[in-house]
């Protein structure tokens, strides 16, 4: 009789535990429920974190996937950053489209999307050629760390430290910064068919220069992307 009572008691305890598990799932179970069913799995059969972030932030059809993947990969390897802010310039897109994206990765939010100009010798509507050479008037690809602001001939501007040797590390020598410019305003598209071009700087619409720069200054990461396999193979942040 005692054995029967013990079995009944154990059965009741087990039933109670199962009820708790079903009604109050763990946080891990909640996270798994929110993972998109079409997420890519890595080689270990786990959800790819960058793919998951891309879909969770609803960037499909807005941000080029490869640009985002490279940007997050490099961002995670830059220990000197002071902010969880990533600015992505996607030069696989034409200047007629918004191609500067600013992400708050801590809160998984898109803070800004806007137009941005490239260097005059990098191309017309598309930026196809890139250089680290002083006087080339071309844009430089790769990862940068933002520094302080200053008031220069192009107004409120942001100093950039190029982090990649031979790719963009002469940014300061070339005075490659971020600033506002009238030729970057979307209104110029109607007459010129594309944005105006800079001397190599990432120039943004005048009205957005201050809010964009204030978010990025003092330790955010800027990544300038183009569909250039040579860059990807040379980059110490991606290889």
GROMACS .gro file of C-alpha atoms in nm:
model
  239
    1UNK     CA    1   0.000   0.000   0.000
    2UNK     CA    2   0.286   0.238   0.087
    3UNK     CA    3   0.448   0.171  -0.252
    4UNK     CA    4   0.124   0.259  -0.430
    5UNK     CA    5   0.091   0.586  -0.234
    6UNK     CA    6   0.452   0.678  -0.314
    7UNK     CA    7   0.398   0.614  -0.685
    8UNK     CA    8   0.083   0.825  -0.680
    9UNK     CA    9   0.269   1.107  -0.506
   10UNK     CA   10   0.558   1.093  -0.753
   11UNK     CA   11   0.311   1.096  -1.040
   12UNK     CA   12   0.148   1.409  -0.899
   13UNK     CA   13   0.484   1.585  -0.863
   14UNK     CA   14   0.582   1.495  -1.218
   15UNK     CA   15   0.250   1.623  -1.351
   16UNK     CA   16   0.297   1.951  -1.162
   17UNK     CA   17   0.649   2.000  -1.299
   18UNK     CA   18   0.531   1.932  -1.655
   19UNK     CA   19   0.252   2.187  -1.613
   20UNK     CA   20   0.501   2.450  -1.503
   21UNK     CA   21   0.727   2.376  -1.801
   22UNK     CA   22   0.442   2.405  -2.051
   23UNK     CA   23   0.282   2.716  -1.903
   24UNK     CA   24   0.603   2.900  -1.817
   25UNK     CA   25   0.868   2.820  -2.078
   26UNK     CA   26   1.225   2.927  -2.020
   27UNK     CA   27   1.372   3.235  -2.186
   28UNK     CA   28   1.564   3.004  -2.415
   29UNK     CA   29   1.240   2.857  -2.539
   30UNK     CA   30   1.099   3.205  -2.597
   31UNK     CA   31   1.403   3.303  -2.803
   32UNK     CA   32   1.374   2.992  -3.017
   33UNK     CA   33   1.011   3.071  -3.087
   34UNK     CA   34   1.113   3.411  -3.225
   35UNK     CA   35   1.385   3.279  -3.459
   36UNK     CA   36   1.272   3.315  -3.822
   37UNK     CA   37   1.195   2.975  -3.969
   38UNK     CA   38   1.406   3.053  -4.277
   39UNK     CA   39   1.717   3.154  -4.080
   40UNK     CA   40   2.049   3.017  -4.200
   41UNK     CA   41   2.220   2.761  -3.978
   42UNK     CA   42   2.594   2.761  -3.924
   43UNK     CA   43   2.822   2.459  -3.957
   44UNK     CA   44   2.727   2.349  -3.605
   45UNK     CA   45   2.356   2.345  -3.688
   46UNK     CA   46   2.296   2.660  -3.480
   47UNK     CA   47   2.117   2.973  -3.594
   48UNK     CA   48   2.357   3.213  -3.767
   49UNK     CA   49   2.362   3.520  -3.540
   50UNK     CA   50   2.421   3.773  -3.818
   51UNK     CA   51   2.145   3.623  -4.032
   52UNK     CA   52   1.914   3.628  -3.731
   53UNK     CA   53   1.995   3.994  -3.658
   54UNK     CA   54   1.943   4.091  -4.022
   55UNK     CA   55   1.594   3.937  -4.023
   56UNK     CA   56   1.500   4.055  -3.676
   57UNK     CA   57   1.579   4.414  -3.775
   58UNK     CA   58   1.371   4.365  -4.092
   59UNK     CA   59   1.649   4.472  -4.328
   60UNK     CA   60   1.554   4.244  -4.618
   61UNK     CA   61   1.506   4.449  -4.934
   62UNK     CA   62   1.657   4.754  -4.764
   63UNK     CA   63   2.019   4.673  -4.679
   64UNK     CA   64   2.240   4.452  -4.896
   65UNK     CA   65   2.287   4.129  -4.703
   66UNK     CA   66   2.659   4.087  -4.781
   67UNK     CA   67   2.728   4.448  -4.679
   68UNK     CA   68   2.553   4.390  -4.347
   69UNK     CA   69   2.733   4.061  -4.289
   70UNK     CA   70   3.074   4.210  -4.351
   71UNK     CA   71   2.990   4.515  -4.142
   72UNK     CA   72   2.883   4.314  -3.837
   73UNK     CA   73   3.178   4.075  -3.873
   74UNK     CA   74   3.427   4.361  -3.864
   75UNK     CA   75   3.237   4.555  -3.599
   76UNK     CA   76   3.265   4.260  -3.360
   77UNK     CA   77   3.644   4.254  -3.407
   78UNK     CA   78   3.704   4.622  -3.330
   79UNK     CA   79   3.774   4.636  -2.957
   80UNK     CA   80   3.861   5.007  -2.959
   81UNK     CA   81   3.504   5.118  -3.034
   82UNK     CA   82   3.320   5.306  -2.761
   83UNK     CA   83   2.966   5.269  -2.893
   84UNK     CA   84   2.738   4.996  -3.020
   85UNK     CA   85   2.674   5.211  -3.326
   86UNK     CA   86   2.758   5.098  -3.680
   87UNK     CA   87   2.734   5.325  -3.984
   88UNK     CA   88   2.725   5.133  -4.311
   89UNK     CA   89   2.787   5.301  -4.648
   90UNK     CA   90   2.677   5.061  -4.922
   91UNK     CA   91   2.847   5.155  -5.247
   92UNK     CA   92   2.693   4.860  -5.427
   93UNK     CA   93   2.392   5.093  -5.452
   94UNK     CA   94   2.378   5.399  -5.681
   95UNK     CA   95   2.394   5.752  -5.544
   96UNK     CA   96   2.029   5.798  -5.639
   97UNK     CA   97   1.933   5.560  -5.355
   98UNK     CA   98   1.969   5.595  -4.981
   99UNK     CA   99   2.284   5.401  -4.902
  100UNK     CA  100   2.401   5.525  -4.561
  101UNK     CA  101   2.250   5.322  -4.278
  102UNK     CA  102   2.313   5.386  -3.910
  103UNK     CA  103   2.236   5.101  -3.672
  104UNK     CA  104   2.201   5.101  -3.295
  105UNK     CA  105   2.305   4.740  -3.244
  106UNK     CA  106   2.242   4.741  -2.868
  107UNK     CA  107   1.875   4.818  -2.924
  108UNK     CA  108   1.860   4.660  -3.272
  109UNK     CA  109   1.725   4.974  -3.434
  110UNK     CA  110   1.787   5.161  -3.758
  111UNK     CA  111   1.850   5.522  -3.658
  112UNK     CA  112   1.904   5.680  -4.000
  113UNK     CA  113   1.888   5.595  -4.368
  114UNK     CA  114   1.999   5.865  -4.608
  115UNK     CA  115   2.194   5.953  -4.921
  116UNK     CA  116   2.572   5.982  -4.924
  117UNK     CA  117   2.815   6.096  -5.193
  118UNK     CA  118   3.135   5.926  -5.304
  119UNK     CA  119   3.464   6.060  -5.440
  120UNK     CA  120   3.459   6.226  -5.782
  121UNK     CA  121   3.710   5.980  -5.932
  122UNK     CA  122   3.537   5.675  -5.791
  123UNK     CA  123   3.267   5.681  -6.057
  124UNK     CA  124   2.948   5.851  -6.175
  125UNK     CA  125   2.625   5.725  -6.025
  126UNK     CA  126   2.804   5.417  -5.889
  127UNK     CA  127   3.133   5.410  -5.700
  128UNK     CA  128   3.352   5.151  -5.873
  129UNK     CA  129   3.712   5.264  -5.808
  130UNK     CA  130   3.873   5.313  -5.469
  131UNK     CA  131   4.207   5.439  -5.346
  132UNK     CA  132   4.414   5.514  -5.037
  133UNK     CA  133   4.639   5.752  -5.231
  134UNK     CA  134   4.654   6.122  -5.150
  135UNK     CA  135   4.519   6.333  -5.438
  136UNK     CA  136   4.327   6.044  -5.596
  137UNK     CA  137   3.991   6.201  -5.506
  138UNK     CA  138   3.853   5.851  -5.466
  139UNK     CA  139   3.666   5.698  -5.175
  140UNK     CA  140   3.836   5.433  -4.962
  141UNK     CA  141   3.667   5.112  -4.854
  142UNK     CA  142   3.684   4.942  -4.517
  143UNK     CA  143   3.648   5.006  -4.147
  144UNK     CA  144   3.696   5.338  -3.971
  145UNK     CA  145   3.667   5.456  -3.614
  146UNK     CA  146   3.504   5.793  -3.560
  147UNK     CA  147   3.684   6.058  -3.359
  148UNK     CA  148   3.610   6.423  -3.271
  149UNK     CA  149   3.420   6.688  -3.461
  150UNK     CA  150   3.539   7.024  -3.592
  151UNK     CA  151   3.409   7.322  -3.785
  152UNK     CA  152   3.581   7.335  -4.125
  153UNK     CA  153   3.532   7.470  -4.475
  154UNK     CA  154   3.252   7.215  -4.524
  155UNK     CA  155   3.088   7.305  -4.194
  156UNK     CA  156   3.036   7.061  -3.911
  157UNK     CA  157   3.263   6.764  -3.983
  158UNK     CA  158   3.372   6.435  -3.830
  159UNK     CA  159   3.731   6.308  -3.817
  160UNK     CA  160   3.776   5.945  -3.927
  161UNK     CA  161   4.057   5.709  -3.836
  162UNK     CA  162   4.115   5.450  -4.110
  163UNK     CA  163   4.183   5.116  -3.945
  164UNK     CA  164   4.308   4.913  -4.241
  165UNK     CA  165   4.669   4.938  -4.355
  166UNK     CA  166   4.705   4.999  -4.726
  167UNK     CA  167   4.329   5.033  -4.767
  168UNK     CA  168   4.218   5.344  -4.576
  169UNK     CA  169   4.489   5.421  -4.318
  170UNK     CA  170   4.581   5.749  -4.494
  171UNK     CA  171   4.237   5.896  -4.432
  172UNK     CA  172   4.366   6.170  -4.201
  173UNK     CA  173   4.653   6.256  -4.432
  174UNK     CA  174   4.401   6.287  -4.715
  175UNK     CA  175   4.155   6.484  -4.495
  176UNK     CA  176   3.891   6.217  -4.555
  177UNK     CA  177   3.607   6.302  -4.315
  178UNK     CA  178   3.230   6.301  -4.298
  179UNK     CA  179   3.056   6.634  -4.362
  180UNK     CA  180   2.742   6.784  -4.508
  181UNK     CA  181   2.721   6.916  -4.865
  182UNK     CA  182   2.462   7.077  -5.087
  183UNK     CA  183   2.555   6.837  -5.369
  184UNK     CA  184   2.447   6.548  -5.146
  185UNK     CA  185   2.094   6.678  -5.102
  186UNK     CA  186   1.837   6.451  -5.275
  187UNK     CA  187   1.697   6.758  -5.452
  188UNK     CA  188   1.993   6.759  -5.693
  189UNK     CA  189   1.883   6.425  -5.838
  190UNK     CA  190   1.608   6.586  -6.044
  191UNK     CA  191   1.854   6.800  -6.241
  192UNK     CA  192   2.169   6.589  -6.246
  193UNK     CA  193   2.040   6.234  -6.239
  194UNK     CA  194   2.281   6.153  -5.955
  195UNK     CA  195   2.434   6.314  -5.648
  196UNK     CA  196   2.731   6.544  -5.674
  197UNK     CA  197   3.067   6.401  -5.573
  198UNK     CA  198   3.325   6.480  -5.308
  199UNK     CA  199   3.705   6.474  -5.302
  200UNK     CA  200   3.685   6.135  -5.135
  201UNK     CA  201   3.479   6.215  -4.826
  202UNK     CA  202   3.147   6.061  -4.727
  203UNK     CA  203   2.927   6.368  -4.774
  204UNK     CA  204   2.569   6.363  -4.645
  205UNK     CA  205   2.271   6.599  -4.697
  206UNK     CA  206   2.329   6.932  -4.524
  207UNK     CA  207   2.023   6.911  -4.299
  208UNK     CA  208   2.130   6.572  -4.163
  209UNK     CA  209   2.500   6.644  -4.113
  210UNK     CA  210   2.476   6.752  -3.750
  211UNK     CA  211   2.236   6.482  -3.621
  212UNK     CA  212   2.421   6.207  -3.808
  213UNK     CA  213   2.765   6.324  -3.694
  214UNK     CA  214   2.651   6.372  -3.333
  215UNK     CA  215   2.534   6.010  -3.319
  216UNK     CA  216   2.857   5.880  -3.473
  217UNK     CA  217   3.124   6.092  -3.304
  218UNK     CA  218   3.365   5.960  -3.041
  219UNK     CA  219   3.405   5.591  -3.106
  220UNK     CA  220   3.142   5.453  -3.344
  221UNK     CA  221   3.236   5.227  -3.636
  222UNK     CA  222   3.197   5.329  -4.000
  223UNK     CA  223   3.215   5.061  -4.268
  224UNK     CA  224   3.231   5.151  -4.637
  225UNK     CA  225   3.128   4.855  -4.852
  226UNK     CA  226   3.146   4.773  -5.221
  227UNK     CA  227   3.122   4.442  -5.399
  228UNK     CA  228   3.501   4.411  -5.427
  229UNK     CA  229   3.642   4.059  -5.365
  230UNK     CA  230   3.996   4.200  -5.354
  231UNK     CA  231   3.908   4.415  -5.055
  232UNK     CA  232   3.741   4.127  -4.875
  233UNK     CA  233   4.049   3.910  -4.922
  234UNK     CA  234   4.287   4.182  -4.800
  235UNK     CA  235   4.089   4.304  -4.500
  236UNK     CA  236   4.228   4.193  -4.164
  237UNK     CA  237   3.878   4.225  -4.017
  238UNK     CA  238   3.718   3.989  -4.267
  239UNK     CA  239   3.986   3.734  -4.354
   0.00000   0.00000   0.00000
